[in-house]
Amino acid sequence: MLTVLVSQTTGGVARVTGARYEVLEVGGASLSDLVKSGSMHLLAHARTVRTLERETVTVQVPIDAPGKVIIVGLNYRDHAAEMRTALPQVPRVHMTAASAVTGPGADIRLPRIAETAVDYEGEVAVVIGDPASDVSVEAAWDHVAGITAANDVSARDVQNGSNSLVSGPNVGLAKGFDTFKPLGPALLTADSARDGRALALRTLVDGEIRQQSSTAQMHFSIAQLVSRISQYTTLHRGDVVLTGTPGGVGASSGRFLQAGQVVEIELEGVGVLRNRVVAPSPTPLSRNSTKS
């Protein structure tokens, strides 16, 4: 049986069982708390204190304030084909701002400095559960807490260097604007995710399917990515690795996100990550500005 967990906004962790949530006795800790403290094992014997209907519960981001957010580029065969680019010989790894992480239902805010070419990328995000430094492919899953859905929102004009207001090309900055890394809604635990079966992944914008693929299209597996990245930098509990996006991105068609649109990332076993796109914040007043 799959083990799928969520954090409630009112506190605590719940296990997803069909249309219900079983709230577990974990002393009020969030899922993020358990991951970062290395206490996920407590869930195996946690008793159910109450059962709630799913529609009555608001969930929060499964991992908040990660130490690192690492992104992998060009890791799906169908995406490489649509971009007419050869698959890489080794993973393309970048780092981006952890402050970009947000959760289910939160707004994706278009940045004033780069609002015209903002793109969606439905992805599988890996949450690290135990420190990993130079680990083997065979041992990699032992260091994973679980997986969740992610939207690797990207300002393409910053990524490709065509934005005259931003020094580029700059992949990390393009993907690191505030609110650009929604995660959620749930965590599929490593023991349920590591069996290697393909998981369906799709992205919808205002109900229209833009991406429809599966993890079978991955070029490098989750274990291969965790192993390789751990050779570059130690992965700590709560770090997040985004594993690449399939074909169908807006950059391939020129259909970028607009304020008012709703983006949904559906990952089999995890659920639907839903976020609304909103307009840039009003131009801030300078410190010396005065009202007329």
PDB file of C-alpha atoms in Angstrom:
ATOM      1  CA  MET A   1       0.000   0.000   0.000  1.00  0.00           C
ATOM      2  CA  LEU A   2       1.263   3.479  -0.856  1.00  0.00           C
ATOM      3  CA  THR A   3       2.083   5.737   2.075  1.00  0.00           C
ATOM      4  CA  VAL A   4       1.105   9.321   1.288  1.00  0.00           C
ATOM      5  CA  LEU A   5       1.451  12.028   3.925  1.00  0.00           C
ATOM      6  CA  VAL A   6       0.357  15.656   4.235  1.00  0.00           C
ATOM      7  CA  SER A   7       0.957  18.489   6.690  1.00  0.00           C
ATOM      8  CA  GLN A   8      -2.130  20.320   7.902  1.00  0.00           C
ATOM      9  CA  THR A   9      -2.116  24.082   8.235  1.00  0.00           C
ATOM     10  CA  THR A  10      -3.609  23.610  11.710  1.00  0.00           C
ATOM     11  CA  GLY A  11      -0.618  21.497  12.715  1.00  0.00           C
ATOM     12  CA  GLY A  12       0.212  17.815  12.556  1.00  0.00           C
ATOM     13  CA  VAL A  13       0.657  15.122   9.943  1.00  0.00           C
ATOM     14  CA  ALA A  14      -2.024  13.041   8.275  1.00  0.00           C
ATOM     15  CA  ARG A  15      -1.936   9.885   6.191  1.00  0.00           C
ATOM     16  CA  VAL A  16      -4.003   9.905   3.006  1.00  0.00           C
ATOM     17  CA  THR A  17      -6.471   7.005   2.830  1.00  0.00           C
ATOM     18  CA  GLY A  18      -8.813   7.367  -0.112  1.00  0.00           C
ATOM     19  CA  ALA A  19     -11.111  10.338   0.453  1.00  0.00           C
ATOM     20  CA  ARG A  20     -10.027  10.778   4.058  1.00  0.00           C
ATOM     21  CA  TYR A  21      -7.066  11.927   6.106  1.00  0.00           C
ATOM     22  CA  GLU A  22      -6.000   9.949   9.165  1.00  0.00           C
ATOM     23  CA  VAL A  23      -4.436  12.433  11.569  1.00  0.00           C
ATOM     24  CA  LEU A  24      -1.441  10.854  13.300  1.00  0.00           C
ATOM     25  CA  GLU A  25      -0.203  11.402  16.834  1.00  0.00           C
ATOM     26  CA  VAL A  26       3.189  13.047  16.375  1.00  0.00           C
ATOM     27  CA  GLY A  27       3.090  15.763  19.029  1.00  0.00           C
ATOM     28  CA  GLY A  28       1.959  18.523  16.691  1.00  0.00           C
ATOM     29  CA  ALA A  29       5.059  18.274  14.489  1.00  0.00           C
ATOM     30  CA  SER A  30       4.708  19.089  10.813  1.00  0.00           C
ATOM     31  CA  LEU A  31       5.919  16.794   8.067  1.00  0.00           C
ATOM     32  CA  SER A  32       8.764  19.232   7.465  1.00  0.00           C
ATOM     33  CA  ASP A  33       9.720  19.033  11.155  1.00  0.00           C
ATOM     34  CA  LEU A  34       9.873  15.246  11.019  1.00  0.00           C
ATOM     35  CA  VAL A  35      11.986  15.200   7.864  1.00  0.00           C
ATOM     36  CA  LYS A  36      14.484  17.768   9.104  1.00  0.00           C
ATOM     37  CA  SER A  37      14.874  16.130  12.520  1.00  0.00           C
ATOM     38  CA  GLY A  38      15.331  12.654  11.078  1.00  0.00           C
ATOM     39  CA  SER A  39      12.163  11.478  12.819  1.00  0.00           C
ATOM     40  CA  MET A  40      10.168  10.046   9.920  1.00  0.00           C
ATOM     41  CA  HIS A  41      10.468   6.598  11.510  1.00  0.00           C
ATOM     42  CA  LEU A  42       8.048   7.725  14.237  1.00  0.00           C
ATOM     43  CA  LEU A  43       5.219   7.629  11.716  1.00  0.00           C
ATOM     44  CA  ALA A  44       5.434   3.845  11.370  1.00  0.00           C
ATOM     45  CA  HIS A  45       3.902   3.341  14.805  1.00  0.00           C
ATOM     46  CA  ALA A  46       1.981   6.606  15.244  1.00  0.00           C
ATOM     47  CA  ARG A  47      -1.634   5.982  16.150  1.00  0.00           C
ATOM     48  CA  THR A  48      -4.539   7.634  14.374  1.00  0.00           C
ATOM     49  CA  VAL A  49      -6.188  10.216  16.621  1.00  0.00           C
ATOM     50  CA  ARG A  50      -9.015  11.225  14.279  1.00  0.00           C
ATOM     51  CA  THR A  51     -10.201  10.899  10.691  1.00  0.00           C
ATOM     52  CA  LEU A  52     -11.184  13.879   8.542  1.00  0.00           C
ATOM     53  CA  GLU A  53     -12.795  14.251   5.138  1.00  0.00           C
ATOM     54  CA  ARG A  54     -10.238  15.537   2.640  1.00  0.00           C
ATOM     55  CA  GLU A  55     -12.325  18.528   1.584  1.00  0.00           C
ATOM     56  CA  THR A  56     -12.338  19.809   5.176  1.00  0.00           C
ATOM     57  CA  VAL A  57      -8.542  19.952   5.445  1.00  0.00           C
ATOM     58  CA  THR A  58      -6.160  22.604   4.125  1.00  0.00           C
ATOM     59  CA  VAL A  59      -2.637  21.310   3.598  1.00  0.00           C
ATOM     60  CA  GLN A  60       0.652  23.159   3.658  1.00  0.00           C
ATOM     61  CA  VAL A  61       3.910  22.719   1.791  1.00  0.00           C
ATOM     62  CA  PRO A  62       5.379  19.297   2.661  1.00  0.00           C
ATOM     63  CA  ILE A  63       8.862  20.731   3.188  1.00  0.00           C
ATOM     64  CA  ASP A  64       9.350  24.379   4.090  1.00  0.00           C
ATOM     65  CA  ALA A  65      12.561  26.420   4.135  1.00  0.00           C
ATOM     66  CA  PRO A  66      14.793  23.752   2.591  1.00  0.00           C
ATOM     67  CA  GLY A  67      18.514  24.286   2.935  1.00  0.00           C
ATOM     68  CA  LYS A  68      19.099  23.784  -0.783  1.00  0.00           C
ATOM     69  CA  VAL A  69      16.963  23.570  -3.902  1.00  0.00           C
ATOM     70  CA  ILE A  70      18.742  21.800  -6.749  1.00  0.00           C
ATOM     71  CA  ILE A  71      17.303  21.644 -10.246  1.00  0.00           C
ATOM     72  CA  VAL A  72      18.113  19.220 -13.043  1.00  0.00           C
ATOM     73  CA  GLY A  73      17.712  20.251 -16.659  1.00  0.00           C
ATOM     74  CA  LEU A  74      16.944  18.290 -19.824  1.00  0.00           C
ATOM     75  CA  ASN A  75      16.205  14.991 -18.081  1.00  0.00           C
ATOM     76  CA  TYR A  76      13.150  13.816 -20.055  1.00  0.00           C
ATOM     77  CA  ARG A  77      13.540  12.324 -23.491  1.00  0.00           C
ATOM     78  CA  ASP A  78      10.333  13.904 -24.814  1.00  0.00           C
ATOM     79  CA  HIS A  79      11.429  17.354 -23.620  1.00  0.00           C
ATOM     80  CA  ALA A  80      14.849  17.009 -25.252  1.00  0.00           C
ATOM     81  CA  ALA A  81      13.116  16.014 -28.487  1.00  0.00           C
ATOM     82  CA  GLU A  82      10.799  19.040 -28.506  1.00  0.00           C
ATOM     83  CA  MET A  83      13.735  21.366 -27.815  1.00  0.00           C
ATOM     84  CA  ARG A  84      15.784  19.609 -30.531  1.00  0.00           C
ATOM     85  CA  THR A  85      18.625  19.118 -28.084  1.00  0.00           C
ATOM     86  CA  ALA A  86      20.741  16.040 -27.448  1.00  0.00           C
ATOM     87  CA  LEU A  87      20.380  14.388 -24.074  1.00  0.00           C
ATOM     88  CA  PRO A  88      23.324  15.206 -21.783  1.00  0.00           C
ATOM     89  CA  GLN A  89      26.042  12.698 -20.954  1.00  0.00           C
ATOM     90  CA  VAL A  90      25.915  13.718 -17.292  1.00  0.00           C
ATOM     91  CA  PRO A  91      23.091  15.436 -15.373  1.00  0.00           C
ATOM     92  CA  ARG A  92      22.730  19.180 -15.902  1.00  0.00           C
ATOM     93  CA  VAL A  93      22.648  20.476 -12.344  1.00  0.00           C
ATOM     94  CA  HIS A  94      21.897  24.000 -11.137  1.00  0.00           C
ATOM     95  CA  MET A  95      21.082  25.573  -7.780  1.00  0.00           C
ATOM     96  CA  THR A  96      18.365  28.101  -7.164  1.00  0.00           C
ATOM     97  CA  ALA A  97      16.962  30.125  -4.270  1.00  0.00           C
ATOM     98  CA  ALA A  98      15.344  28.098  -1.491  1.00  0.00           C
ATOM     99  CA  SER A  99      13.258  31.190  -0.707  1.00  0.00           C
ATOM    100  CA  ALA A 100      11.322  30.514  -3.929  1.00  0.00           C
ATOM    101  CA  VAL A 101       9.562  27.544  -2.309  1.00  0.00           C
ATOM    102  CA  THR A 102       5.847  27.898  -1.669  1.00  0.00           C
ATOM    103  CA  GLY A 103       2.974  25.479  -1.194  1.00  0.00           C
ATOM    104  CA  PRO A 104      -0.369  24.249  -2.481  1.00  0.00           C
ATOM    105  CA  GLY A 105      -2.869  27.019  -3.142  1.00  0.00           C
ATOM    106  CA  ALA A 106      -0.285  29.798  -2.898  1.00  0.00           C
ATOM    107  CA  ASP A 107      -0.040  32.404  -5.635  1.00  0.00           C
ATOM    108  CA  ILE A 108       2.683  32.384  -8.271  1.00  0.00           C
ATOM    109  CA  ARG A 109       3.524  36.061  -8.611  1.00  0.00           C
ATOM    110  CA  LEU A 110       4.934  37.320 -11.896  1.00  0.00           C
ATOM    111  CA  PRO A 111       8.067  39.409 -11.215  1.00  0.00           C
ATOM    112  CA  ARG A 112       7.935  43.021 -12.427  1.00  0.00           C
ATOM    113  CA  ILE A 113      11.404  42.717 -13.913  1.00  0.00           C
ATOM    114  CA  ALA A 114      10.592  39.545 -15.895  1.00  0.00           C
ATOM    115  CA  GLU A 115       6.863  39.026 -16.343  1.00  0.00           C
ATOM    116  CA  THR A 116       6.421  38.331 -20.062  1.00  0.00           C
ATOM    117  CA  ALA A 117       7.984  34.875 -20.527  1.00  0.00           C
ATOM    118  CA  VAL A 118       7.177  32.974 -17.332  1.00  0.00           C
ATOM    119  CA  ASP A 119       6.784  29.246 -17.957  1.00  0.00           C
ATOM    120  CA  TYR A 120       5.489  26.197 -16.090  1.00  0.00           C
ATOM    121  CA  GLU A 121       7.401  22.932 -15.633  1.00  0.00           C
ATOM    122  CA  GLY A 122       5.667  19.994 -13.984  1.00  0.00           C
ATOM    123  CA  GLU A 123       8.233  17.883 -12.151  1.00  0.00           C
ATOM    124  CA  VAL A 124       8.915  15.242  -9.540  1.00  0.00           C
ATOM    125  CA  ALA A 125      10.695  16.721  -6.520  1.00  0.00           C
ATOM    126  CA  VAL A 126      12.827  14.532  -4.271  1.00  0.00           C
ATOM    127  CA  VAL A 127      12.999  15.387  -0.562  1.00  0.00           C
ATOM    128  CA  ILE A 128      16.177  14.251   1.186  1.00  0.00           C
ATOM    129  CA  GLY A 129      15.628  12.357   4.440  1.00  0.00           C
ATOM    130  CA  ASP A 130      19.173  11.513   5.539  1.00  0.00           C
ATOM    131  CA  PRO A 131      22.475  13.248   4.770  1.00  0.00           C
ATOM    132  CA  ALA A 132      24.047  12.030   1.538  1.00  0.00           C
ATOM    133  CA  SER A 133      27.684  12.569   0.611  1.00  0.00           C
ATOM    134  CA  ASP A 134      29.219  10.641  -2.287  1.00  0.00           C
ATOM    135  CA  VAL A 135      26.639   7.860  -2.044  1.00  0.00           C
ATOM    136  CA  SER A 136      26.301   5.072  -4.584  1.00  0.00           C
ATOM    137  CA  VAL A 137      23.361   4.685  -6.939  1.00  0.00           C
ATOM    138  CA  GLU A 138      22.407   1.512  -5.069  1.00  0.00           C
ATOM    139  CA  ALA A 139      22.267   3.334  -1.721  1.00  0.00           C
ATOM    140  CA  ALA A 140      20.693   6.574  -2.946  1.00  0.00           C
ATOM    141  CA  TRP A 141      17.077   5.766  -2.055  1.00  0.00           C
ATOM    142  CA  ASP A 142      18.139   5.111   1.556  1.00  0.00           C
ATOM    143  CA  HIS A 143      18.741   8.867   1.823  1.00  0.00           C
ATOM    144  CA  VAL A 144      15.359   9.932   0.424  1.00  0.00           C
ATOM    145  CA  ALA A 145      12.347  10.809   2.590  1.00  0.00           C
ATOM    146  CA  GLY A 146       9.943  10.803  -0.344  1.00  0.00           C
ATOM    147  CA  ILE A 147       8.791  12.569  -3.476  1.00  0.00           C
ATOM    148  CA  THR A 148       6.275  15.296  -4.173  1.00  0.00           C
ATOM    149  CA  ALA A 149       5.025  17.307  -7.138  1.00  0.00           C
ATOM    150  CA  ALA A 150       6.726  20.548  -8.125  1.00  0.00           C
ATOM    151  CA  ASN A 151       6.204  23.384 -10.553  1.00  0.00           C
ATOM    152  CA  ASP A 152       9.638  24.555 -11.643  1.00  0.00           C
ATOM    153  CA  VAL A 153       8.395  27.997 -12.713  1.00  0.00           C
ATOM    154  CA  SER A 154      10.968  29.702 -14.925  1.00  0.00           C
ATOM    155  CA  ALA A 155      11.452  33.162 -16.437  1.00  0.00           C
ATOM    156  CA  ARG A 156      12.644  32.086 -19.871  1.00  0.00           C
ATOM    157  CA  ASP A 157      13.985  35.488 -20.912  1.00  0.00           C
ATOM    158  CA  VAL A 158      16.273  35.461 -17.876  1.00  0.00           C
ATOM    159  CA  GLN A 159      17.209  31.850 -18.512  1.00  0.00           C
ATOM    160  CA  ASN A 160      18.196  32.493 -22.133  1.00  0.00           C
ATOM    161  CA  GLY A 161      19.683  35.962 -21.643  1.00  0.00           C
ATOM    162  CA  SER A 162      17.166  37.917 -23.746  1.00  0.00           C
ATOM    163  CA  ASN A 163      15.954  40.073 -20.832  1.00  0.00           C
ATOM    164  CA  SER A 164      17.896  43.337 -21.117  1.00  0.00           C
ATOM    165  CA  LEU A 165      17.163  44.216 -17.480  1.00  0.00           C
ATOM    166  CA  VAL A 166      18.877  41.127 -16.078  1.00  0.00           C
ATOM    167  CA  SER A 167      22.423  39.892 -16.581  1.00  0.00           C
ATOM    168  CA  GLY A 168      22.198  36.510 -18.214  1.00  0.00           C
ATOM    169  CA  PRO A 169      21.796  33.801 -19.275  1.00  0.00           C
ATOM    170  CA  ASN A 170      21.200  32.808 -15.652  1.00  0.00           C
ATOM    171  CA  VAL A 171      19.361  29.556 -14.954  1.00  0.00           C
ATOM    172  CA  GLY A 172      19.445  29.801 -11.157  1.00  0.00           C
ATOM    173  CA  LEU A 173      18.027  33.324 -11.133  1.00  0.00           C
ATOM    174  CA  ALA A 174      15.419  32.489 -13.780  1.00  0.00           C
ATOM    175  CA  LYS A 175      14.039  29.774 -11.525  1.00  0.00           C
ATOM    176  CA  GLY A 176      14.587  31.475  -8.179  1.00  0.00           C
ATOM    177  CA  PHE A 177      12.148  34.380  -8.102  1.00  0.00           C
ATOM    178  CA  ASP A 178       9.891  34.454  -5.038  1.00  0.00           C
ATOM    179  CA  THR A 179       6.967  31.975  -5.344  1.00  0.00           C
ATOM    180  CA  PHE A 180       8.572  30.172  -8.319  1.00  0.00           C
ATOM    181  CA  LYS A 181       8.884  26.765  -6.626  1.00  0.00           C
ATOM    182  CA  PRO A 182       5.475  25.445  -5.515  1.00  0.00           C
ATOM    183  CA  LEU A 183       5.708  21.990  -3.890  1.00  0.00           C
ATOM    184  CA  GLY A 184       3.004  19.578  -2.761  1.00  0.00           C
ATOM    185  CA  PRO A 185       0.362  18.701  -1.928  1.00  0.00           C
ATOM    186  CA  ALA A 186       1.619  15.478  -0.335  1.00  0.00           C
ATOM    187  CA  LEU A 187       4.732  13.367   0.171  1.00  0.00           C
ATOM    188  CA  LEU A 188       4.846   9.853  -1.268  1.00  0.00           C
ATOM    189  CA  THR A 189       7.285   8.139   1.079  1.00  0.00           C
ATOM    190  CA  ALA A 190      10.477   6.593  -0.254  1.00  0.00           C
ATOM    191  CA  ASP A 191       9.406   3.033   0.561  1.00  0.00           C
ATOM    192  CA  SER A 192       6.374   3.557  -1.687  1.00  0.00           C
ATOM    193  CA  ALA A 193       8.201   5.420  -4.467  1.00  0.00           C
ATOM    194  CA  ARG A 194      11.416   3.463  -4.837  1.00  0.00           C
ATOM    195  CA  ASP A 195       9.976   0.424  -6.623  1.00  0.00           C
ATOM    196  CA  GLY A 196      10.833   1.979  -9.975  1.00  0.00           C
ATOM    197  CA  ARG A 197       7.361   1.889 -11.502  1.00  0.00           C
ATOM    198  CA  ALA A 198       6.532   4.741 -13.853  1.00  0.00           C
ATOM    199  CA  LEU A 199       4.366   7.517 -12.409  1.00  0.00           C
ATOM    200  CA  ALA A 200       2.055   9.580 -14.591  1.00  0.00           C
ATOM    201  CA  LEU A 201       2.865  13.299 -14.634  1.00  0.00           C
ATOM    202  CA  ARG A 202       0.889  16.044 -16.319  1.00  0.00           C
ATOM    203  CA  THR A 203       0.412  19.806 -16.249  1.00  0.00           C
ATOM    204  CA  LEU A 204      -2.814  21.695 -16.920  1.00  0.00           C
ATOM    205  CA  VAL A 205      -3.291  25.437 -17.406  1.00  0.00           C
ATOM    206  CA  ASP A 206      -6.896  26.560 -16.902  1.00  0.00           C
ATOM    207  CA  GLY A 207      -7.931  22.939 -17.380  1.00  0.00           C
ATOM    208  CA  GLU A 208      -6.071  22.483 -20.675  1.00  0.00           C
ATOM    209  CA  ILE A 209      -3.496  19.696 -20.706  1.00  0.00           C
ATOM    210  CA  ARG A 210      -0.095  21.147 -21.604  1.00  0.00           C
ATOM    211  CA  GLN A 211       2.193  18.326 -20.461  1.00  0.00           C
ATOM    212  CA  GLN A 212       1.310  14.636 -20.325  1.00  0.00           C
ATOM    213  CA  SER A 213       4.073  12.121 -19.727  1.00  0.00           C
ATOM    214  CA  SER A 214       5.479   9.775 -17.107  1.00  0.00           C
ATOM    215  CA  THR A 215       8.662   9.198 -15.185  1.00  0.00           C
ATOM    216  CA  ALA A 216       9.427   6.429 -17.692  1.00  0.00           C
ATOM    217  CA  GLN A 217      10.672   9.283 -19.897  1.00  0.00           C
ATOM    218  CA  MET A 218      13.443  10.155 -17.415  1.00  0.00           C
ATOM    219  CA  HIS A 219      16.966  10.009 -18.832  1.00  0.00           C
ATOM    220  CA  PHE A 220      18.680   9.760 -15.428  1.00  0.00           C
ATOM    221  CA  SER A 221      16.778   7.993 -12.634  1.00  0.00           C
ATOM    222  CA  ILE A 222      16.133   9.488  -9.224  1.00  0.00           C
ATOM    223  CA  ALA A 223      18.813   7.229  -7.731  1.00  0.00           C
ATOM    224  CA  GLN A 224      21.333   8.279 -10.371  1.00  0.00           C
ATOM    225  CA  LEU A 225      20.590  11.962  -9.760  1.00  0.00           C
ATOM    226  CA  VAL A 226      20.868  11.743  -5.977  1.00  0.00           C
ATOM    227  CA  SER A 227      24.116   9.800  -6.267  1.00  0.00           C
ATOM    228  CA  ARG A 228      25.689  12.218  -8.753  1.00  0.00           C
ATOM    229  CA  ILE A 229      24.608  15.381  -6.907  1.00  0.00           C
ATOM    230  CA  SER A 230      25.929  13.962  -3.624  1.00  0.00           C
ATOM    231  CA  GLN A 231      29.352  13.835  -5.302  1.00  0.00           C
ATOM    232  CA  TYR A 232      29.189  17.619  -5.760  1.00  0.00           C
ATOM    233  CA  THR A 233      27.693  18.700  -2.441  1.00  0.00           C
ATOM    234  CA  THR A 234      26.417  17.044   0.718  1.00  0.00           C
ATOM    235  CA  LEU A 235      22.654  16.723   0.633  1.00  0.00           C
ATOM    236  CA  HIS A 236      21.076  17.401   4.011  1.00  0.00           C
ATOM    237  CA  ARG A 237      17.699  16.513   5.474  1.00  0.00           C
ATOM    238  CA  GLY A 238      15.030  18.653   3.868  1.00  0.00           C
ATOM    239  CA  ASP A 239      17.027  19.542   0.759  1.00  0.00           C
ATOM    240  CA  VAL A 240      14.967  19.319  -2.429  1.00  0.00           C
ATOM    241  CA  VAL A 241      16.020  18.034  -5.854  1.00  0.00           C
ATOM    242  CA  LEU A 242      13.805  18.792  -8.862  1.00  0.00           C
ATOM    243  CA  THR A 243      14.348  16.060 -11.414  1.00  0.00           C
ATOM    244  CA  GLY A 244      13.475  17.667 -14.748  1.00  0.00           C
ATOM    245  CA  THR A 245      10.341  18.262 -16.798  1.00  0.00           C
ATOM    246  CA  PRO A 246       8.727  16.386 -19.690  1.00  0.00           C
ATOM    247  CA  GLY A 247       7.732  17.745 -23.078  1.00  0.00           C
ATOM    248  CA  GLY A 248       5.054  20.386 -23.527  1.00  0.00           C
ATOM    249  CA  VAL A 249       6.605  23.430 -21.867  1.00  0.00           C
ATOM    250  CA  GLY A 250       5.406  26.876 -22.880  1.00  0.00           C
ATOM    251  CA  ALA A 251       8.808  27.744 -24.311  1.00  0.00           C
ATOM    252  CA  SER A 252       8.246  25.252 -27.126  1.00  0.00           C
ATOM    253  CA  SER A 253       5.034  26.986 -28.268  1.00  0.00           C
ATOM    254  CA  GLY A 254       5.449  30.542 -26.960  1.00  0.00           C
ATOM    255  CA  ARG A 255       2.456  30.094 -24.643  1.00  0.00           C
ATOM    256  CA  PHE A 256       3.613  31.634 -21.385  1.00  0.00           C
ATOM    257  CA  LEU A 257       1.725  32.113 -18.133  1.00  0.00           C
ATOM    258  CA  GLN A 258      -0.599  35.075 -17.673  1.00  0.00           C
ATOM    259  CA  ALA A 259      -2.058  36.631 -14.534  1.00  0.00           C
ATOM    260  CA  GLY A 260      -5.328  34.956 -13.584  1.00  0.00           C
ATOM    261  CA  GLN A 261      -4.446  31.520 -14.937  1.00  0.00           C
ATOM    262  CA  VAL A 262      -4.484  28.424 -12.724  1.00  0.00           C
ATOM    263  CA  VAL A 263      -1.710  25.855 -13.088  1.00  0.00           C
ATOM    264  CA  GLU A 264      -2.167  22.269 -11.920  1.00  0.00           C
ATOM    265  CA  ILE A 265       0.591  19.681 -11.649  1.00  0.00           C
ATOM    266  CA  GLU A 266      -0.764  16.150 -11.281  1.00  0.00           C
ATOM    267  CA  LEU A 267       1.641  13.462 -10.062  1.00  0.00           C
ATOM    268  CA  GLU A 268       0.378   9.920  -9.660  1.00  0.00           C
ATOM    269  CA  GLY A 269       0.371   8.864  -6.016  1.00  0.00           C
ATOM    270  CA  VAL A 270       0.855  12.438  -4.783  1.00  0.00           C
ATOM    271  CA  GLY A 271      -2.175  14.380  -5.994  1.00  0.00           C
ATOM    272  CA  VAL A 272      -2.730  17.765  -7.598  1.00  0.00           C
ATOM    273  CA  LEU A 273      -0.584  20.826  -6.908  1.00  0.00           C
ATOM    274  CA  ARG A 274      -2.721  23.839  -7.782  1.00  0.00           C
ATOM    275  CA  ASN A 275      -1.571  27.481  -7.895  1.00  0.00           C
ATOM    276  CA  ARG A 276      -2.939  30.687  -9.380  1.00  0.00           C
ATOM    277  CA  VAL A 277      -0.772  33.117 -11.333  1.00  0.00           C
ATOM    278  CA  VAL A 278      -1.076  36.736 -10.208  1.00  0.00           C
ATOM    279  CA  ALA A 279       0.151  40.061 -11.558  1.00  0.00           C
ATOM    280  CA  PRO A 280       3.372  41.692 -10.341  1.00  0.00           C
ATOM    281  CA  SER A 281       3.289  43.681  -7.127  1.00  0.00           C
ATOM    282  CA  PRO A 282       2.781  47.430  -7.561  1.00  0.00           C
ATOM    283  CA  THR A 283       5.984  49.395  -7.998  1.00  0.00           C
ATOM    284  CA  PRO A 284       7.290  49.968  -4.462  1.00  0.00           C
ATOM    285  CA  LEU A 285       7.792  53.465  -3.122  1.00  0.00           C
ATOM    286  CA  SER A 286      11.401  54.425  -2.535  1.00  0.00           C
ATOM    287  CA  ARG A 287      12.447  55.246   1.000  1.00  0.00           C
ATOM    288  CA  ASN A 288      12.587  58.951   0.163  1.00  0.00           C
ATOM    289  CA  SER A 289       9.271  59.071  -1.712  1.00  0.00           C
ATOM    290  CA  THR A 290       6.600  61.405  -0.394  1.00  0.00           C
ATOM    291  CA  LYS A 291       2.893  61.352  -1.007  1.00  0.00           C
ATOM    292  CA  SER A 292       1.473  64.332  -2.895  1.00  0.00           C
TER     293      SER A 292
END
